[in-house]
Amino acid sequence: MLSRMVSRLFLIMIVLLLAACGQQTSQSQPPTLPSAQETVPAGPIAAPQPTVVPEATAVPASTAVPTAIPSSGGKLTILSWQAITTLNPHLATGVKDFNGATVILEPLARYNERDELVPFLAAEIPTLANGGIAADGTSITWKIKPGLKWSDGSDFTIDDIIFTWRYCVDEATGCTNKTSFDPIADITPIDDTTFTITWKEPNPNPYIAFVGSAGMILQQKQFANCIGAAANTGAECQAANLAPIGTNAWKLQEFRPGDTVIYERNPFYRDADNVFFDEVEIKGGGDAASAARAVCTTGEADFALNMQVPKAVLEPIIAGGACDVVAGGSTGGVERIVINFTNPDPALGDRRSEPDQPHPFLTDPAVRRAIALAIDRKAIAEQLYGPTGVPTCNLLVVPAQMNSPNTTCERNVAEAKRLLDEAGWVYKNGVREKDGVKLVVTLQTSVNNLRQSTQAIIKANLAEIGIQTYLKAIDPAVFFSGDPGNPDTLNKFYADLQMYTFGPNSPDPQSYLEGWICAEVTSAANRWNGNNVSRYCNPAYDALFAQLKTTFDPVQRAQLAIQMNDLLVNDVVEIPLINRYTPVIKLKNLDGPTFNTFDSNLWNIASWRRVP
């Protein structure tokens, strides 16, 4: 039995290693967006000051060979039209906030553009071959680089790693990355730079914790009093969320939530001599098209994130040749329609969209299937996305071997109407109804020209089958904020349908697929920080997930992942629309940015530099 388990674990590690080797605004001052944090101080957030004066010390060599550069210094200006609202990645729900945190905080390792794991705080990547991963799958042993410092000059220690685990697994903290840390039974220091993670049960995904955007490590000293409910409510903790002390190449200088973040050099960074830019500024506000123009047309910015721009607008902007488009993999994830299985009626007060309040008609499979059949993915892709996205029938599209061949999603209006007729939804005066309940839905998403254009197509599609649709567009700084005090976040989901993009954060989809189990249902009880935003709960799906967690054979894991995807798609829990190849844009003289399927586009920002 043990030998079979060992051989299966060896197989999955070989497959993972082989797979790894394969694969703003146009104004200089963007408009300030309303803050999604009701308790955020009105003024800019000042960064914590170093506790000691920096001294000239030898630093460990960089993991990458530094390239010759003509000079260094100056400011790197990044446009993120979806403005950053928190710098604590463990309370974040949007990629924008993970990007903002990445400039300051680090995990043990990150995925590069080839889906390979690259050491950051770790000295090396543990594997079966080097003895870092236990043959029976029960543990993983990491070594961190010696001499690591926080930006306040204090020592980075294994205690900070242990603290981050305890911070995130506490239910009351509301950690949005909790599923990455839940499998851990214990973390045991071996010496000052070595520790072992012991899993609650043999773990086929040994890189689930402390890797990528979900694995960034918090300083224990700064967040010591923030485990539990205080994480979101305590004044000390709210201040820490907006100004974390980190280990990356820059530290916080100033933060205006919903607007701008300014970072300055971290003198204690382990490879400080090879950092090119003195300052990094991430500006929020405006829209994606104006951000593209600010890089490609006026040169006011160096780099622009998340170019969610209709092809008719984007193509002329980049045609001038002053900028480079960086895209690849499945950078943007899958744009999807999320179905609310609970009732968002405001008349329910505090009970709206709670798990014990079923939706009056979206719990009817016929209605959900009719909506999916009516949506014209082809039109959305061809008219709006062009080369930046393709239609997809699946919620899981990467890695490629887990992109299900079993699903279909051709538009079929006649079949949609037949399903509704058969289910007793009668067409009256332009809207179908049954037992006094009318098929009237609100579809919400973030403010963005591409998404509003997509909403318009969907509204017209649903009108054809007798479903009336009201459209709602929410400031992205609010929609993606995760702010428990704001009613318009995607987590609270006070609408019938909502649209956004999402995808796995590692080549192993276990954490991603955990987002639909019953235990992850979002509710007031977990401060709306569960990952199951649709409030879908199906014991059959939970059983498949339980099987996935204990399956080591890579072929069987892929089969289970496909089976889970197919269940979600066929039960119309969410409606996949477009596999987004969302590009980023950079000035031609900015060297370093890459696309990234499983991590932030800023994953390697410390190595960026300006070239002639």
XYZ file of C-alpha atoms in Angstrom:
612
model
C 0.000 0.000 0.000
C 2.760 2.420 0.999
C 4.804 1.625 -2.098
C 1.810 2.327 -4.339
C 1.209 5.640 -2.557
C 4.876 6.557 -2.954
C 4.854 5.721 -6.657
C 1.666 7.691 -7.185
C 3.102 10.722 -5.419
C 6.248 10.425 -7.498
C 4.163 10.373 -10.668
C 2.276 13.549 -9.801
C 5.454 15.397 -8.960
C 7.025 14.351 -12.278
C 3.915 15.543 -14.143
C 3.941 18.855 -12.273
C 7.614 19.364 -13.017
C 7.192 18.523 -16.707
C 4.185 20.790 -16.984
C 6.193 23.539 -15.326
C 8.800 23.332 -18.048
C 6.076 23.684 -20.769
C 3.962 26.208 -20.586
C -5.491 54.076 -16.856
C -5.961 56.860 -17.399
C -4.777 59.340 -20.028
C -4.436 62.013 -17.374
C -1.461 62.273 -15.068
C -3.796 62.531 -12.086
C -6.659 60.005 -12.365
C -9.956 60.830 -10.678
C -10.282 59.619 -7.124
C -12.713 56.764 -6.669
C -14.919 56.412 -3.602
C -13.335 54.187 -1.014
C -14.910 50.808 -0.437
C -13.738 50.791 3.169
C -16.172 52.730 5.335
C -13.682 52.827 8.185
C -10.704 53.956 6.088
C -9.196 57.234 7.338
C -9.915 60.164 5.061
C -6.283 61.106 4.477
C -3.405 59.138 2.958
C -1.984 56.255 4.943
C 1.580 56.815 6.086
C 3.928 53.862 5.912
C 5.407 52.411 9.131
C 8.863 53.813 9.866
C 11.917 51.564 10.206
C 12.750 50.599 13.749
C 16.482 50.700 13.083
C 18.784 52.669 10.830
C 19.888 50.661 7.780
C 23.482 49.547 7.714
C 25.580 48.425 4.808
C 25.390 44.656 4.912
C 26.155 41.879 2.502
C 23.037 40.472 0.881
C 22.452 37.032 -0.622
C 22.929 36.872 -4.367
C 19.884 37.351 -6.581
C 18.193 34.227 -7.923
C 18.363 35.826 -11.385
C 21.544 37.076 -13.054
C 21.329 40.879 -13.179
C 21.504 42.349 -16.670
C 23.651 45.309 -17.574
C 21.724 48.544 -17.214
C 22.545 52.051 -18.391
C 21.434 53.633 -15.109
C 18.976 53.155 -12.292
C 16.488 55.114 -10.255
C 13.407 57.125 -11.034
C 9.779 56.144 -10.777
C 7.903 53.181 -12.223
C 4.331 54.267 -12.951
C 1.688 51.549 -13.156
C -1.972 52.098 -14.005
C -4.570 49.852 -12.397
C -7.888 51.354 -13.410
C -9.521 49.025 -10.872
C -8.165 50.952 -7.901
C -6.589 49.177 -4.936
C -8.552 49.249 -1.676
C -6.508 47.040 0.674
C -2.898 45.842 0.825
C -3.639 42.787 2.956
C -3.924 39.965 0.403
C -5.667 37.698 2.900
C -8.650 40.038 3.120
C -8.706 40.774 -0.617
C -11.191 39.488 -3.163
C -9.909 41.107 -6.343
C -6.737 40.711 -8.400
C -6.175 44.463 -8.090
C -5.517 44.129 -4.348
C -3.256 41.102 -4.809
C -1.249 43.215 -7.270
C -0.958 46.038 -4.764
C 0.197 43.678 -2.013
C 2.742 41.974 -4.295
C 4.940 45.085 -4.398
C 5.394 44.797 -0.609
C 4.737 41.212 0.512
C 6.136 37.893 -0.668
C 5.386 34.152 -0.431
C 7.925 31.375 -0.272
C 7.666 30.874 -4.026
C 5.780 32.153 -7.069
C 4.824 30.786 -10.477
C 6.509 32.344 -13.505
C 5.154 32.710 -17.047
C 6.128 29.092 -17.808
C 4.172 27.849 -14.770
C 7.421 26.944 -13.015
C 7.852 27.538 -9.302
C 10.530 30.144 -8.563
C 11.950 30.598 -5.034
C 11.341 33.986 -3.395
C 11.689 33.801 0.379
C 12.536 30.118 -0.011
C 16.104 29.038 -0.686
C 14.926 26.275 -3.025
C 11.778 24.461 -4.124
C 11.174 21.248 -2.136
C 10.746 18.152 -4.283
C 10.730 14.402 -3.876
C 14.177 14.300 -5.442
C 15.792 16.671 -2.938
C 13.950 15.170 0.016
C 11.774 18.192 0.663
C 8.531 16.303 0.085
C 7.794 13.224 2.162
C 7.379 10.068 0.108
C 4.066 9.303 1.808
C 2.694 12.790 1.111
C 2.299 13.705 4.772
C 4.688 16.665 4.907
C 6.816 19.200 3.056
C 10.021 20.794 4.363
C 10.998 24.300 3.260
C 14.262 26.162 3.705
C 14.157 29.962 3.737
C 16.995 32.233 2.658
C 19.258 33.260 5.562
C 19.367 36.852 6.781
C 15.922 37.917 5.534
C 14.652 41.235 6.905
C 11.327 43.013 7.102
C 11.242 46.570 5.774
C 11.334 47.911 9.369
C 14.733 46.263 9.832
C 13.562 43.406 12.028
C 14.372 39.769 11.269
C 12.032 37.663 9.161
C 11.611 34.338 10.990
C 9.730 31.089 10.760
C 7.449 32.461 13.478
C 6.044 34.887 10.867
C 5.186 31.944 8.647
C 3.502 30.084 11.498
C 1.602 33.235 12.423
C 0.263 33.717 8.885
C -1.101 30.161 8.961
C -2.815 30.717 12.309
C -4.137 34.092 11.159
C -5.781 32.596 8.093
C -7.254 29.424 9.566
C -9.155 31.302 12.263
C -12.745 31.354 11.001
C -13.442 34.782 12.490
C -10.538 36.394 10.629
C -12.427 36.066 7.349
C -9.274 35.146 5.427
C -10.186 34.821 1.748
C -7.228 32.444 1.255
C -8.264 30.162 4.113
C -8.560 27.103 1.867
C -4.825 27.304 1.119
C -3.973 26.907 4.798
C -6.728 24.588 6.042
C -4.876 21.351 5.105
C -2.049 22.186 7.544
C -1.992 20.224 10.802
C 1.193 21.764 12.187
C 4.308 23.744 11.292
C 7.469 22.653 13.086
C 10.739 24.635 13.005
C 13.806 22.436 12.449
C 16.352 25.222 12.768
C 16.423 28.975 12.108
C 15.892 28.561 8.360
C 14.162 25.184 8.043
C 10.631 24.107 8.905
C 8.278 21.252 8.147
C 4.595 21.539 7.300
C 2.674 18.448 8.390
C -0.625 17.917 6.615
C -3.833 16.778 8.280
C -3.886 13.944 5.763
C -1.583 12.885 2.897
C -1.613 15.830 0.500
C -1.329 15.405 -3.281
C -0.838 19.183 -3.692
C 2.221 19.988 -1.526
C 2.501 23.553 -2.870
C -0.957 24.607 -1.737
C 0.284 26.861 1.094
C 2.660 29.868 1.113
C 2.936 29.891 -2.684
C 1.727 32.535 -5.130
C -0.631 35.425 -4.453
C -2.578 33.457 -1.842
C 0.601 32.587 0.079
C 2.047 36.002 0.949
C 3.398 36.193 4.499
C 2.416 38.777 7.119
C 4.676 40.106 9.869
C 3.660 38.627 13.223
C 4.699 41.732 15.171
C 2.440 43.983 13.100
C -0.616 41.699 12.957
C -0.282 39.921 16.321
C -3.550 41.333 17.662
C -5.467 40.850 14.408
C -6.392 37.178 14.480
C -10.162 36.756 14.550
C -12.880 39.400 14.316
C -10.395 42.201 15.038
C -8.853 41.611 11.597
C -11.573 43.735 10.031
C -12.842 45.805 12.923
C -9.933 46.815 15.176
C -8.422 50.212 14.434
C -4.884 48.826 14.788
C -5.681 46.032 12.358
C -7.391 48.274 9.814
C -4.278 50.438 9.813
C -2.099 47.346 9.297
C -4.296 46.163 6.405
C -3.621 49.446 4.651
C 0.102 49.647 5.437
C 1.660 46.178 5.829
C 5.363 45.807 6.537
C 6.923 43.540 3.926
C 10.023 41.855 2.558
C 9.887 42.820 -1.130
C 11.965 45.497 -2.839
C 9.728 48.400 -1.819
C 7.873 49.537 1.271
C 4.789 51.697 1.525
C 5.230 55.438 1.316
C 1.619 56.549 0.924
C -1.770 54.942 0.240
C -5.005 56.638 -0.727
C -7.491 53.726 -0.840
C -9.508 53.666 -4.039
C -6.973 55.964 -5.694
C -3.177 55.709 -5.520
C -0.432 53.697 -3.819
C 3.140 55.006 -3.697
C 6.024 52.747 -2.693
C 9.651 53.636 -1.905
C 12.807 51.549 -1.766
C 13.117 49.000 1.014
C 16.763 49.374 2.177
C 16.595 45.992 3.889
C 15.637 44.076 0.745
C 17.988 41.118 0.280
C 19.025 42.192 -3.245
C 18.598 45.953 -2.855
C 21.643 46.822 -5.008
C 20.034 45.256 -8.064
C 16.653 46.991 -7.762
C 16.325 49.538 -10.560
C 13.487 51.875 -9.554
C 13.555 54.168 -6.528
C 9.799 54.499 -6.428
C 6.725 52.653 -7.669
C 3.350 54.296 -8.083
C 0.129 52.419 -8.843
C -2.609 54.808 -9.946
C -6.257 53.799 -9.900
C -9.342 55.243 -11.475
C -10.530 55.978 -14.975
C -11.024 53.079 -17.348
C -9.017 50.476 -19.214
C -9.030 52.304 -22.556
C -7.678 55.544 -21.113
C -5.029 53.540 -19.243
C -3.935 51.984 -22.530
C -3.691 55.428 -24.137
C -1.625 56.722 -21.209
C 1.015 54.091 -21.987
C 0.804 53.736 -25.752
C -0.146 57.246 -26.874
C 1.054 59.817 -24.346
C 3.731 57.795 -22.514
C 2.529 59.118 -19.158
C 2.782 55.653 -17.607
C 5.143 52.712 -17.972
C 2.733 49.832 -17.527
C -1.038 49.229 -17.477
C -2.788 46.233 -15.947
C -5.939 44.393 -17.002
C -6.569 45.689 -20.504
C -10.239 44.768 -20.549
C -10.845 46.851 -23.649
C -13.141 46.071 -26.622
C -11.070 45.087 -29.637
C -12.404 47.993 -31.726
C -10.968 50.391 -29.156
C -7.749 48.542 -28.242
C -6.432 47.755 -31.716
C -6.033 51.401 -32.875
C -4.380 52.332 -29.565
C -1.610 49.741 -29.895
C -1.221 50.213 -33.656
C 1.145 53.151 -33.196
C 3.959 50.847 -32.085
C 5.043 52.813 -29.011
C 4.099 50.023 -26.623
C 4.210 46.262 -26.311
C 1.247 44.014 -25.514
C 2.052 41.184 -23.118
C -0.380 38.274 -23.080
C -0.489 34.503 -22.936
C -1.713 31.487 -21.021
C -5.125 32.123 -19.488
C -4.068 35.393 -17.914
C -7.533 36.700 -17.244
C -9.229 33.474 -16.182
C -12.797 32.723 -17.208
C -15.344 35.527 -17.464
C -18.546 34.024 -16.121
C -22.101 34.646 -14.977
C -22.567 33.597 -11.350
C -26.044 32.376 -10.375
C -27.400 33.373 -6.967
C -29.045 30.338 -5.394
C -30.353 32.516 -2.564
C -32.932 35.296 -2.452
C -31.482 38.837 -2.714
C -34.833 40.573 -2.092
C -34.174 43.733 0.015
C -37.452 43.046 1.851
C -35.636 40.224 3.663
C -33.396 42.720 5.430
C -30.448 40.990 7.117
C -31.590 37.642 5.705
C -31.167 38.613 2.029
C -28.860 36.298 0.099
C -28.384 34.140 3.186
C -28.047 30.349 2.697
C -31.422 29.593 4.303
C -33.304 31.834 1.831
C -33.686 29.965 -1.497
C -34.064 31.998 -4.658
C -37.676 32.149 -5.893
C -36.851 30.923 -9.417
C -33.103 30.440 -9.962
C -33.303 27.234 -7.930
C -35.351 25.880 -10.869
C -32.865 24.027 -13.141
C -35.014 24.791 -16.194
C -34.606 28.530 -15.669
C -30.839 28.283 -15.212
C -30.432 26.087 -18.285
C -32.596 28.397 -20.359
C -30.424 31.371 -19.396
C -27.274 29.483 -20.371
C -28.760 28.418 -23.711
C -29.882 31.941 -24.560
C -26.521 33.683 -24.120
C -24.603 34.306 -27.342
C -20.959 33.645 -26.397
C -19.874 33.821 -30.019
C -21.211 37.352 -30.424
C -19.571 38.459 -27.177
C -16.213 37.035 -28.282
C -16.274 38.274 -31.878
C -17.829 41.692 -31.335
C -16.107 42.621 -28.079
C -13.039 40.525 -27.231
C -11.433 39.786 -30.582
C -7.930 38.358 -29.976
C -8.140 38.905 -26.202
C -10.602 36.092 -25.478
C -12.378 33.046 -26.872
C -15.729 31.427 -25.980
C -15.533 28.624 -23.452
C -17.964 26.074 -22.063
C -15.804 25.322 -19.014
C -15.061 26.948 -15.670
C -11.714 25.124 -15.480
C -9.608 25.699 -18.609
C -6.039 25.412 -17.285
C -3.938 23.330 -17.202
C -4.899 22.238 -20.720
C -5.257 18.567 -19.773
C -8.064 19.537 -17.378
C -10.067 21.549 -19.942
C -13.092 19.256 -20.306
C -13.968 17.923 -23.783
C -17.409 16.852 -22.560
C -19.326 20.132 -22.335
C -21.229 21.984 -25.043
C -22.573 25.521 -25.043
C -24.019 26.325 -28.453
C -26.700 28.971 -28.351
C -30.180 27.467 -28.754
C -33.036 29.910 -28.212
C -35.707 27.430 -29.298
C -34.557 24.873 -26.709
C -34.424 27.575 -24.025
C -38.039 28.496 -24.740
C -39.089 24.853 -24.743
C -37.528 24.281 -21.316
C -39.356 27.263 -19.839
C -42.651 26.258 -21.449
C -42.309 22.712 -20.134
C -41.511 24.002 -16.631
C -44.691 26.092 -16.618
C -43.200 29.545 -17.102
C -45.875 31.282 -19.183
C -45.080 34.195 -21.487
C -47.277 37.222 -20.644
C -46.770 40.790 -21.821
C -43.098 40.266 -22.603
C -42.178 38.482 -19.353
C -42.604 34.882 -18.278
C -44.248 34.129 -14.967
C -45.443 31.237 -12.861
C -47.583 31.235 -9.703
C -47.308 35.017 -9.515
C -43.494 35.017 -9.774
C -42.042 36.848 -12.774
C -38.709 36.089 -14.421
C -37.136 39.472 -13.737
C -33.420 39.523 -12.867
C -30.759 42.031 -11.916
C -27.355 41.426 -13.509
C -24.530 43.262 -11.755
C -20.867 43.678 -12.593
C -18.063 46.208 -12.293
C -17.883 49.455 -14.245
C -15.953 48.765 -17.425
C -16.883 49.435 -21.045
C -16.267 45.836 -22.077
C -18.455 44.484 -19.288
C -21.245 46.976 -19.910
C -21.211 45.983 -23.593
C -21.380 42.320 -22.546
C -24.281 43.114 -20.221
C -26.156 44.715 -23.115
C -25.780 41.599 -25.276
C -26.942 39.346 -22.436
C -29.940 41.567 -21.700
C -31.033 41.324 -25.335
C -30.435 37.552 -25.340
C -32.606 36.994 -22.264
C -35.371 39.232 -23.576
C -35.731 36.805 -26.488
C -36.820 34.041 -24.089
C -39.046 36.205 -21.883
C -36.654 37.115 -19.072
C -36.511 40.797 -18.200
C -33.083 42.042 -17.097
C -32.060 45.111 -15.132
C -28.393 46.036 -15.381
C -26.277 47.330 -12.533
C -22.691 48.583 -12.821
C -20.668 49.038 -9.632
C -17.424 50.925 -9.128
C -14.727 48.206 -9.246
C -13.087 49.622 -6.104
C -16.293 48.683 -4.303
C -17.376 45.553 -6.214
C -14.043 43.777 -5.658
C -13.296 45.226 -2.224
C -14.696 42.529 0.063
C -15.719 45.328 2.440
C -18.200 43.773 4.917
C -19.817 47.170 5.432
C -20.706 47.728 1.778
C -23.802 46.142 0.183
C -22.417 46.233 -3.372
C -19.549 43.750 -3.123
C -19.487 40.569 -5.176
C -19.234 38.605 -1.912
C -22.559 39.846 -0.574
C -24.142 39.266 -3.999
C -27.346 41.249 -3.498
C -28.446 40.553 -7.073
C -29.732 37.595 -9.097
C -26.779 37.314 -11.461
C -23.297 38.795 -11.452
C -20.394 38.779 -13.860
C -16.643 38.769 -13.266
C -13.582 36.674 -14.010
C -11.801 34.107 -11.873
C -9.378 31.228 -12.236
C -7.063 28.847 -10.341
C -3.906 30.184 -8.683
C -1.765 27.127 -9.347
C -1.483 24.295 -11.893
C -3.216 22.080 -9.354
C -6.902 23.166 -9.270
C -7.760 21.794 -5.823
C -8.046 25.199 -4.111
C -10.029 26.588 -7.036
C -12.503 23.700 -7.049
C -12.933 24.009 -3.296
C -14.789 27.244 -4.035
C -18.065 25.382 -4.643
C -18.252 23.087 -1.619
C -20.963 23.612 1.003
C -18.489 24.599 3.734
C -17.322 27.568 1.656
C -20.771 29.160 1.229
C -20.526 32.935 1.713
C -22.741 34.375 4.445
C -22.929 36.888 7.260
C -21.589 34.160 9.571
C -18.174 34.266 7.857
C -18.378 37.999 7.107
C -19.045 37.172 3.451
C -15.500 35.879 2.981
C -16.328 32.317 1.966
C -15.282 31.394 -1.560
C -18.659 29.910 -2.565
C -20.304 33.157 -3.660
C -23.204 31.468 -5.474
C -24.243 29.707 -2.223
C -24.505 26.450 -4.173
C -24.509 23.328 -2.005
C -24.542 19.829 -3.498
C -23.447 16.729 -1.516
C -22.506 15.029 -4.789
C -20.014 17.783 -5.564
C -18.662 17.694 -2.010
C -18.104 13.952 -2.345
C -16.081 14.450 -5.537
C -13.988 17.110 -3.821
C -13.334 14.827 -0.845
C -12.121 12.210 -3.309
C -9.883 14.733 -5.088
C -8.196 15.665 -1.814
C -7.041 12.080 -1.243
C -6.180 11.088 -4.812
C -2.482 11.133 -5.725
C -2.497 9.669 -9.210
C -2.254 12.633 -11.642
C -4.438 11.014 -14.296
C -7.169 10.290 -11.778
C -6.873 13.835 -10.372
C -7.378 15.282 -13.833
C -10.388 13.031 -14.387
C -11.931 14.118 -11.086
C -11.298 17.798 -11.884
C -13.022 17.400 -15.246
C -15.911 15.566 -13.591
C -16.347 18.408 -11.073
C -16.218 21.022 -13.815
C -18.841 19.125 -15.790
C -21.143 18.897 -12.781
C -20.918 22.673 -12.211
C -21.465 23.478 -15.875
C -24.312 21.031 -16.456
C -26.055 22.069 -13.240
C -25.574 25.693 -14.387
C -24.066 26.837 -11.113
C -22.112 29.398 -13.103
C -22.183 30.129 -16.826
C -18.699 30.320 -18.390
C -18.520 32.891 -21.161
C -15.003 33.792 -22.287
C -11.538 32.406 -21.614
C -9.769 35.742 -21.300
C -6.269 36.341 -22.632
C -6.407 39.724 -20.933
C -3.226 41.527 -21.942
C -1.148 44.041 -20.064
C 0.636 46.885 -21.844
C 4.140 48.251 -21.290
C 6.379 50.887 -22.774
C 8.959 49.428 -25.114
C 11.805 50.540 -22.858
C 10.460 48.675 -19.831
C 12.132 45.293 -19.513
C 10.856 42.498 -17.265
C 7.037 42.197 -17.363
C 5.612 38.837 -18.436
C 2.154 37.324 -18.593
C 1.236 34.972 -15.773
C -1.515 32.373 -15.644
C -1.317 31.478 -11.951
C 0.055 34.580 -10.225
C 0.119 38.374 -10.313
C 1.446 40.136 -13.416
C 3.722 41.939 -10.954
C 5.184 38.645 -9.683
C 8.755 39.593 -10.687
C 8.524 43.387 -10.361
C 11.764 43.587 -8.353
C 13.685 42.655 -11.533
C 12.019 45.217 -13.832
C 14.242 47.920 -15.286
C 14.312 50.589 -17.936
C 16.459 49.918 -20.999
C 17.603 52.160 -23.887
